[in-house]
Short mmCIF file of C-alpha atoms and ligand atoms in Angstrom, two decimals:
data_model
loop_
_atom_site.label_atom_id
_atom_site.label_comp_id
_atom_site.label_asym_id
_atom_site.label_seq_id
_atom_site.Cartn_x
_atom_site.Cartn_y
_atom_site.Cartn_z
CA MET A 15 -16.54 15.54 0.31
CA LYS A 16 -15.43 14.23 3.43
CA ILE A 17 -13.73 11.66 3.01
CA LEU A 18 -12.20 9.31 5.83
CA VAL A 19 -8.16 7.39 5.76
CA THR A 20 -7.75 5.62 8.55
CA GLY A 21 -3.88 5.33 8.46
CA GLY A 22 -3.74 7.75 7.49
CA LEU A 23 -0.18 9.34 8.98
CA GLY A 24 1.39 5.85 7.13
CA PHE A 25 2.78 6.11 4.35
CA ILE A 26 0.65 4.85 0.88
CA GLY A 27 -2.14 7.20 3.43
CA SER A 28 -0.16 9.91 4.33
CA HIS A 29 0.57 10.01 -0.03
CA THR A 30 -3.02 9.97 -0.53
CA VAL A 31 -4.01 12.43 1.39
CA VAL A 32 -1.82 15.37 -0.22
CA GLU A 33 -3.64 13.71 -3.65
CA LEU A 34 -6.63 14.33 -1.81
CA GLN A 35 -6.87 17.75 -0.71
CA ASN A 36 -4.57 18.81 -3.09
CA LYS A 37 -8.30 17.18 -5.45
CA GLY A 38 -10.43 19.68 -2.56
CA PHE A 39 -11.52 16.82 -1.03
CA GLU A 40 -12.09 17.27 2.96
CA VAL A 41 -9.90 14.55 4.25
CA VAL A 42 -10.51 13.24 8.06
CA ILE A 43 -7.54 11.11 8.98
CA ILE A 44 -7.86 8.19 12.28
CA ASP A 45 -4.03 6.78 12.96
CA ASN A 46 -3.04 5.34 16.28
CA LEU A 47 0.39 6.21 15.70
CA SER A 48 1.24 2.66 15.96
CA ASN A 49 3.92 3.12 13.44
CA SER A 50 3.74 6.24 12.10
CA SER A 51 4.57 9.68 13.13
CA ILE A 52 2.55 12.73 14.58
CA ASN A 53 4.90 14.89 12.67
CA VAL A 54 3.58 13.90 8.95
CA LEU A 55 0.85 16.06 9.73
CA ASP A 56 3.49 18.65 9.06
CA GLY A 57 4.66 16.94 6.39
CA ILE A 58 0.67 17.26 4.78
CA VAL A 59 0.55 20.60 5.45
CA ALA A 60 3.67 21.41 4.09
CA ILE A 61 2.90 20.06 0.95
CA SER A 62 -0.60 20.07 -0.18
CA GLY A 63 -1.20 24.15 2.22
CA LYS A 64 -4.58 22.24 4.63
CA LYS A 65 -4.26 20.53 7.10
CA PRO A 66 -7.12 17.23 7.34
CA LEU A 67 -8.87 17.20 10.90
CA PHE A 68 -7.00 13.86 12.07
CA GLU A 69 -8.58 11.47 15.41
CA LYS A 70 -5.91 9.84 17.07
CA MET A 71 -7.90 6.32 17.66
CA ASP A 72 -6.79 2.84 17.06
CA LEU A 73 -9.68 1.28 14.80
CA ARG A 74 -10.06 -2.07 17.33
CA ASP A 75 -12.39 0.12 20.11
CA LYS A 76 -15.85 -1.21 18.36
CA SER A 77 -17.26 2.00 20.30
CA ALA A 78 -14.46 4.45 18.97
CA VAL A 79 -15.13 3.05 15.39
CA GLN A 80 -19.77 3.75 16.31
CA SER A 81 -19.04 7.00 17.55
CA PHE A 82 -16.48 8.40 15.37
CA PHE A 83 -19.55 7.49 12.25
CA LYS A 84 -21.95 8.49 14.41
CA LYS A 85 -20.31 12.08 14.76
CA HIS A 86 -19.01 12.22 10.85
CA GLY A 87 -22.69 11.16 9.06
CA ASP A 88 -21.21 13.48 6.90
CA ILE A 89 -18.36 10.81 5.47
CA GLU A 90 -18.91 9.86 2.33
CA GLY A 91 -15.65 7.58 2.00
CA VAL A 92 -13.73 5.73 3.49
CA ILE A 93 -10.42 5.17 2.30
CA HIS A 94 -9.05 1.57 5.23
CA PHE A 95 -5.16 1.53 4.76
CA ALA A 96 -5.48 1.22 8.17
CA ALA A 97 -3.37 -2.18 8.94
CA SER A 98 -0.39 -4.01 10.28
CA LYS A 99 2.10 -5.43 7.53
CA ALA A 100 5.00 -7.08 7.82
CA VAL A 101 4.50 -10.63 7.32
CA GLY A 102 7.64 -12.23 9.48
CA GLU A 103 5.76 -10.62 12.34
CA SER A 104 2.27 -12.17 11.59
CA VAL A 105 3.65 -15.14 11.29
CA GLU A 106 4.81 -15.17 15.11
CA ASN A 107 1.70 -13.43 16.37
CA PRO A 108 -0.99 -14.49 14.39
CA LEU A 109 -3.95 -12.95 16.44
CA LEU A 110 -2.53 -9.33 16.46
CA TYR A 111 -2.83 -9.88 12.14
CA TYR A 112 -6.20 -10.41 12.91
CA GLU A 113 -7.36 -8.50 14.81
CA ASN A 114 -5.80 -5.78 12.78
CA ASN A 115 -6.17 -6.45 9.67
CA LEU A 116 -9.75 -8.24 9.55
CA GLY A 117 -11.03 -8.17 13.30
CA VAL A 118 -11.22 -3.63 12.02
CA LEU A 119 -12.61 -4.12 8.77
CA VAL A 120 -15.71 -6.15 10.06
CA TYR A 121 -16.07 -3.08 11.95
CA ILE A 122 -15.61 -0.55 9.81
CA LEU A 123 -18.42 -2.52 7.39
CA GLN A 124 -20.49 -2.53 9.72
CA GLU A 125 -21.32 1.26 10.04
CA LEU A 126 -20.83 1.14 6.32
CA THR A 127 -23.55 -1.11 6.20
CA LYS A 128 -25.41 1.31 8.18
CA LYS A 129 -25.69 4.01 6.11
CA ASP A 130 -28.22 4.79 2.91
CA ARG A 131 -24.82 5.28 1.05
CA ALA A 132 -21.14 4.28 1.01
CA ARG A 133 -17.84 3.45 -0.30
CA LEU A 134 -14.81 2.67 0.59
CA ILE A 135 -11.45 1.37 -0.84
CA PHE A 136 -9.48 -1.51 0.58
CA SER A 137 -5.83 -1.96 0.42
CA SER A 138 -5.34 -5.58 -1.28
CA SER A 139 -2.28 -6.45 -2.16
CA CYS A 140 0.08 -8.80 -4.77
CA THR A 141 0.34 -11.31 -2.25
CA VAL A 142 -2.91 -12.96 -2.95
CA TYR A 143 -1.76 -13.87 -6.12
CA GLY A 144 1.00 -16.05 -4.99
CA GLN A 145 3.19 -16.92 -7.50
CA ALA A 146 1.06 -16.69 -10.40
CA ASP A 147 2.24 -19.61 -13.01
CA GLU A 148 2.23 -16.63 -16.26
CA MET A 149 2.64 -12.84 -16.14
CA PRO A 150 1.49 -10.01 -16.43
CA ILE A 151 -0.45 -11.20 -13.70
CA THR A 152 -4.52 -9.58 -14.26
CA GLU A 153 -7.22 -9.48 -12.08
CA ASN A 154 -8.22 -12.45 -13.04
CA ALA A 155 -5.10 -15.12 -11.76
CA PRO A 156 -6.91 -17.33 -9.09
CA VAL A 157 -5.90 -16.63 -5.93
CA LYS A 158 -3.60 -18.80 -4.43
CA PRO A 159 -2.97 -20.33 -0.59
CA ALA A 160 -1.64 -17.79 1.10
CA GLU A 161 2.82 -17.53 2.82
CA SER A 162 1.42 -15.67 5.93
CA PRO A 163 -1.33 -14.77 7.77
CA TYR A 164 -0.67 -11.49 7.72
CA GLY A 165 -1.89 -12.20 3.00
CA ASN A 166 -4.42 -14.39 4.40
CA THR A 167 -6.11 -11.36 5.99
CA LYS A 168 -5.12 -10.18 2.22
CA GLN A 169 -7.68 -11.89 0.55
CA ILE A 170 -9.83 -12.46 3.44
CA GLY A 171 -10.63 -9.43 3.33
CA GLU A 172 -11.69 -9.87 -0.14
CA GLU A 173 -13.58 -12.15 0.67
CA ILE A 174 -15.19 -10.10 3.64
CA ILE A 175 -16.34 -7.27 1.83
CA LYS A 176 -17.11 -8.96 -1.34
CA ASP A 177 -19.98 -11.40 0.79
CA THR A 178 -20.94 -7.83 2.28
CA CYS A 179 -21.62 -5.92 -0.96
CA LYS A 180 -23.22 -8.48 -1.94
CA VAL A 181 -26.64 -8.23 -0.03
CA ASN A 182 -26.01 -4.95 0.51
CA PRO A 183 -26.49 -3.17 -2.92
CA SER A 184 -26.14 0.56 -0.53
CA LEU A 185 -22.42 -0.07 -0.09
CA ALA A 186 -19.88 0.47 -3.42
CA THR A 187 -16.42 -0.99 -2.61
CA ILE A 188 -13.05 -0.86 -4.38
CA ALA A 189 -10.10 -3.20 -3.69
CA LEU A 190 -6.86 -2.30 -5.51
CA ARG A 191 -4.16 -5.28 -4.77
CA TYR A 192 -0.90 -2.94 -4.63
CA PHE A 193 2.45 -4.61 -6.18
CA ASN A 194 5.96 -3.00 -4.49
CA PRO A 195 5.11 0.54 -3.57
CA ILE A 196 7.78 2.40 -3.04
CA GLY A 197 9.96 6.23 -3.19
CA ALA A 198 8.63 8.52 -1.93
CA HIS A 199 6.67 12.81 -2.35
CA PRO A 200 9.23 14.63 -4.71
CA SER A 201 8.93 17.66 -1.94
CA VAL A 202 10.47 15.75 0.56
CA GLU A 203 7.70 16.09 3.02
CA ILE A 204 7.18 13.09 3.32
CA GLY A 205 7.80 9.35 2.70
CA GLU A 206 8.25 5.75 3.77
CA LEU A 207 9.41 5.42 7.92
CA PRO A 208 10.53 2.01 8.85
CA ILE A 209 10.04 1.17 12.08
CA GLY A 210 13.36 -1.55 13.09
CA VAL A 211 15.18 -2.93 10.99
CA PRO A 212 13.70 -2.78 7.17
CA GLN A 213 13.05 -5.23 5.74
CA ASN A 214 11.75 -4.23 2.60
CA LEU A 215 14.26 -3.65 -0.27
CA VAL A 216 13.75 0.19 -1.32
CA PRO A 217 14.06 0.97 2.53
CA PHE A 218 17.34 -1.75 3.02
CA ILE A 219 18.78 -0.71 -0.11
CA THR A 220 18.90 3.70 1.00
CA GLN A 221 19.85 2.90 4.96
CA THR A 222 22.30 1.05 4.03
CA GLY A 223 23.52 3.73 1.24
CA VAL A 224 23.78 6.56 3.40
CA GLY A 225 25.74 4.56 6.08
CA LEU A 226 23.08 2.99 8.51
CA ARG A 227 23.12 -1.01 7.73
CA GLU A 228 26.22 -1.81 6.24
CA GLU A 229 26.17 -4.12 3.38
CA LEU A 230 22.63 -5.00 1.59
CA SER A 231 21.29 -9.04 1.78
CA VAL A 232 20.98 -10.24 -1.81
CA PHE A 233 18.08 -13.26 -1.30
CA GLY A 234 19.27 -15.44 -3.98
CA ASP A 235 21.18 -15.33 -7.42
CA ASP A 236 19.44 -18.71 -8.13
CA TYR A 237 16.46 -17.94 -9.21
CA PRO A 238 14.98 -19.07 -12.72
CA THR A 239 15.36 -15.52 -13.70
CA GLU A 240 17.82 -13.44 -16.41
CA ASP A 241 19.59 -12.66 -13.34
CA GLY A 242 18.76 -14.89 -11.25
CA THR A 243 17.51 -11.92 -8.67
CA CYS A 244 13.81 -12.70 -7.62
CA ILE A 245 11.75 -9.61 -10.22
CA ARG A 246 8.99 -7.44 -8.79
CA ASP A 247 6.36 -5.12 -10.09
CA TYR A 248 7.86 -1.71 -8.21
CA ILE A 249 5.18 1.39 -8.34
CA HIS A 250 6.11 4.53 -7.57
CA VAL A 251 3.66 5.90 -4.06
CA VAL A 252 2.51 8.75 -4.95
CA ASP A 253 1.67 7.04 -8.46
CA VAL A 254 -0.33 4.41 -6.05
CA ALA A 255 -1.60 7.84 -3.92
CA LYS A 256 -3.44 8.95 -7.21
CA ALA A 257 -4.71 5.04 -7.71
CA HIS A 258 -6.09 5.97 -4.63
CA VAL A 259 -7.72 9.14 -5.35
CA VAL A 260 -8.78 8.68 -9.18
CA ALA A 261 -11.10 5.17 -7.21
CA LEU A 262 -13.10 6.90 -5.12
CA GLU A 263 -14.16 9.40 -7.57
CA ARG A 264 -14.91 5.79 -9.88
CA LEU A 265 -17.12 5.18 -6.61
CA LEU A 266 -18.55 8.48 -6.20
CA GLU A 267 -19.57 9.33 -9.71
CA ASN A 268 -21.37 5.77 -9.82
CA LYS A 269 -19.38 4.69 -12.47
CA ASN A 270 -18.97 1.58 -11.03
CA GLU A 271 -19.76 -1.93 -12.95
CA ALA A 272 -20.40 -4.01 -9.83
CA ASN A 273 -20.48 -2.73 -5.85
CA TYR A 274 -17.20 -4.84 -5.71
CA GLU A 275 -14.94 -4.67 -7.76
CA VAL A 276 -10.25 -5.02 -7.60
CA PHE A 277 -7.71 -3.49 -10.06
CA ASN A 278 -3.91 -4.78 -10.20
CA LEU A 279 -1.49 -1.11 -8.87
CA GLY A 280 1.15 -1.39 -10.51
CA THR A 281 3.22 -0.41 -13.16
CA GLY A 282 3.58 -3.47 -15.59
CA LYS A 283 7.58 -4.09 -15.16
CA GLY A 284 9.05 -5.76 -13.58
CA SER A 285 12.55 -4.91 -12.03
CA SER A 286 15.10 -7.76 -10.51
CA VAL A 287 17.14 -6.57 -6.86
CA LEU A 288 19.23 -6.67 -8.96
CA GLU A 289 18.65 -3.78 -11.37
CA VAL A 290 17.15 -2.17 -8.38
CA ILE A 291 20.64 -2.30 -6.88
CA HIS A 292 21.67 -0.75 -10.08
CA SER A 293 18.96 1.60 -10.78
CA PHE A 294 19.73 2.66 -6.74
CA GLU A 295 24.40 3.26 -7.96
CA LYS A 296 22.68 5.65 -11.48
CA VAL A 297 20.53 8.30 -9.18
CA SER A 298 22.79 8.60 -5.68
CA GLY A 299 25.93 7.69 -7.52
CA GLN A 300 27.73 5.57 -4.90
CA LYS A 301 28.12 2.32 -5.00
CA LEU A 302 26.34 -0.02 -2.73
CA ASN A 303 27.34 -2.46 -0.52
CA TYR A 304 25.75 -5.81 -1.56
CA LYS A 305 26.25 -9.67 -0.84
CA ILE A 306 24.43 -12.46 -2.80
CA ALA A 307 22.66 -14.35 0.64
CA ASN A 308 20.42 -17.61 0.88
CA ARG A 309 16.64 -16.70 -1.28
CA ARG A 310 14.58 -15.58 1.89
CA PRO A 311 12.04 -18.00 2.91
CA GLY A 312 8.38 -17.24 1.24
CA ASP A 313 9.74 -15.26 -1.59
CA VAL A 314 8.02 -15.82 -5.00
CA ILE A 315 10.23 -15.76 -8.26
CA GLN A 316 9.01 -13.56 -10.02
CA ALA A 317 5.39 -10.72 -9.76
CA TYR A 318 4.40 -7.81 -11.76
CA ALA A 319 1.36 -6.03 -12.84
CA ASP A 320 -1.05 -6.42 -16.02
CA THR A 321 -2.02 -2.62 -15.67
CA GLN A 322 -5.26 -2.65 -18.40
CA LYS A 323 -8.25 -3.41 -16.32
CA ALA A 324 -6.60 -0.02 -14.48
CA ASN A 325 -5.09 1.29 -17.67
CA GLU A 326 -8.83 1.19 -19.23
CA ILE A 327 -11.17 1.26 -16.41
CA LEU A 328 -10.24 3.18 -14.27
CA GLY A 329 -8.51 4.85 -16.35
CA TRP A 330 -5.33 5.46 -14.72
CA LYS A 331 -1.76 4.82 -15.43
CA ALA A 332 1.97 4.92 -13.78
CA TYR A 333 3.72 7.74 -14.75
CA SER A 334 6.83 7.76 -12.70
CA SER A 335 9.72 4.53 -13.91
CA LEU A 336 11.82 3.13 -11.58
CA ASP A 337 14.61 4.95 -11.94
CA GLU A 338 12.79 8.67 -10.40
CA ALA A 339 10.84 6.31 -7.83
CA MET A 340 14.12 5.45 -6.95
CA LYS A 341 15.90 9.01 -6.74
CA SER A 342 11.96 10.42 -4.34
CA ALA A 343 13.24 7.32 -2.00
CA TRP A 344 16.72 8.78 -2.10
CA ASP A 345 16.49 12.56 -1.09
CA TRP A 346 14.19 11.26 1.47
CA GLU A 347 16.74 8.84 3.30
CA GLN A 348 19.26 11.41 2.88
CA LYS A 349 16.91 14.23 4.41
CA ILE A 350 15.79 12.61 7.19
CA ARG A 351 19.08 11.17 8.18
CA ALA A 352 20.50 14.38 7.37
C1 LIG B 23 11.53 -8.08 -2.45
C2 LIG B 23 12.96 -8.34 -3.29
C3 LIG B 23 13.80 -10.81 -1.97
C4 LIG B 23 14.84 -7.43 1.00
C5 LIG B 23 6.23 -7.44 0.22
C6 LIG B 23 5.47 -7.93 1.30
C7 LIG B 23 4.20 -8.21 -0.11
C8 LIG B 23 3.47 -6.32 0.02
C9 LIG B 23 4.99 -5.44 -0.56
C10 LIG B 23 2.91 -5.01 1.66
C11 LIG B 23 12.57 -9.75 -2.86
C12 LIG B 23 14.56 -9.15 -1.89
C13 LIG B 23 14.41 -8.07 -0.18
C14 LIG B 23 16.21 -7.48 1.14
C15 LIG B 23 16.88 -8.44 -0.83
N1 LIG B 23 2.95 -5.84 0.51
N2 LIG B 23 15.54 -7.62 -0.78
N3 LIG B 23 16.73 -7.78 0.81
O1 LIG B 23 8.60 -10.13 -0.62
O2 LIG B 23 7.41 -8.39 -3.37
O3 LIG B 23 6.41 -8.36 -0.89
O4 LIG B 23 6.19 -6.53 0.11
O5 LIG B 23 2.75 -4.14 2.20
O6 LIG B 23 2.97 -8.66 0.63
O7 LIG B 23 5.59 -9.33 1.27
O8 LIG B 23 8.62 -7.03 -0.65
O9 LIG B 23 10.33 -5.29 -1.04
O10 LIG B 23 10.08 -7.17 0.87
O11 LIG B 23 11.46 -7.49 -1.62
O12 LIG B 23 16.97 -9.44 -1.32
O13 LIG B 23 16.87 -7.27 2.65
O14 LIG B 23 13.30 -7.97 -2.56
O15 LIG B 23 13.68 -10.85 -2.00
O16 LIG B 23 12.94 -10.41 -4.02
P1 LIG B 23 7.80 -8.21 -1.18
P2 LIG B 23 10.72 -6.94 -0.84
#
């Protein structure tokens, strides 16, 4: 069964391709390599023993998207990762984000709605909840006004899919709201490859640990949390990848209750920035150089998932602990800097 994975050489995409191939799916990857490397294909082959089909393509090219779907008429499902994800960059260049994250989504939906039957998994984000009023956050928590164009693209992306589903019963979709995916494949063949200075906590920690950065700034220790630092739900990327396969299977087996569904992907456990640092120190056996700095504008105080809906309806849960995820992130960082 043929599945299209857009952005399949990216961080979450590559881990998902491995899990799909392990389950016997035939994978076609589209990636424009704007934030990924062609070498990731070798890592995927090394783990799964299978080479996915790969097309280097920019999905903003509408006629290329149309030709692709004509050529691959037997695609049964699409997992759509290809998108831009840097919050700061989205503030600087909002139109790039609206074009990459929403224009492309429209093109893909236009092709999928031409088919007799189509399934789509969409990468959404816990960012849609903003600072939720209650923890843990259920899927019913209200969507709050976005803090950035990036956040807007995830909210509007969900709305675009929901509206399209209302008038296209042959289209079945699931939006997965990721909390904070971290770590790397335990084989250390694939992992995160941030370009430039990492904006996210875990790659910044591992790059500091390996000596690439001098010190980590902890953005604020005066938040109303136990140790004063922000709380997030850090989830191993392999657990996130496996959830995509389960969600896709739900749609392929027509088990979905509606043709638009939303699930949180988190562990259900919140960890503070200092707890993440201590986890790194434990698994690496070294002290991390860090200082307390000012708050980062736009950060919410805390966000962790209620995982009951995904547990019960998808029959999926996250297995890896924070320490396991940090260990894999550290092993990966050491490997790529060796
Ligand atoms: C985590 C915590 C920081 C860096 C982002 C996106 C979101 C989502 C996931 C994306 C926060 C603190 C960080 C540093 C620090 N989706 N921190 N020093 O902000 O929860 O979410 O990624 O693709 O949309 O916004 O993740 O890793 O940036 O930060 O103290 O150098 O670490 O303040 O509390 P965040 P993050």
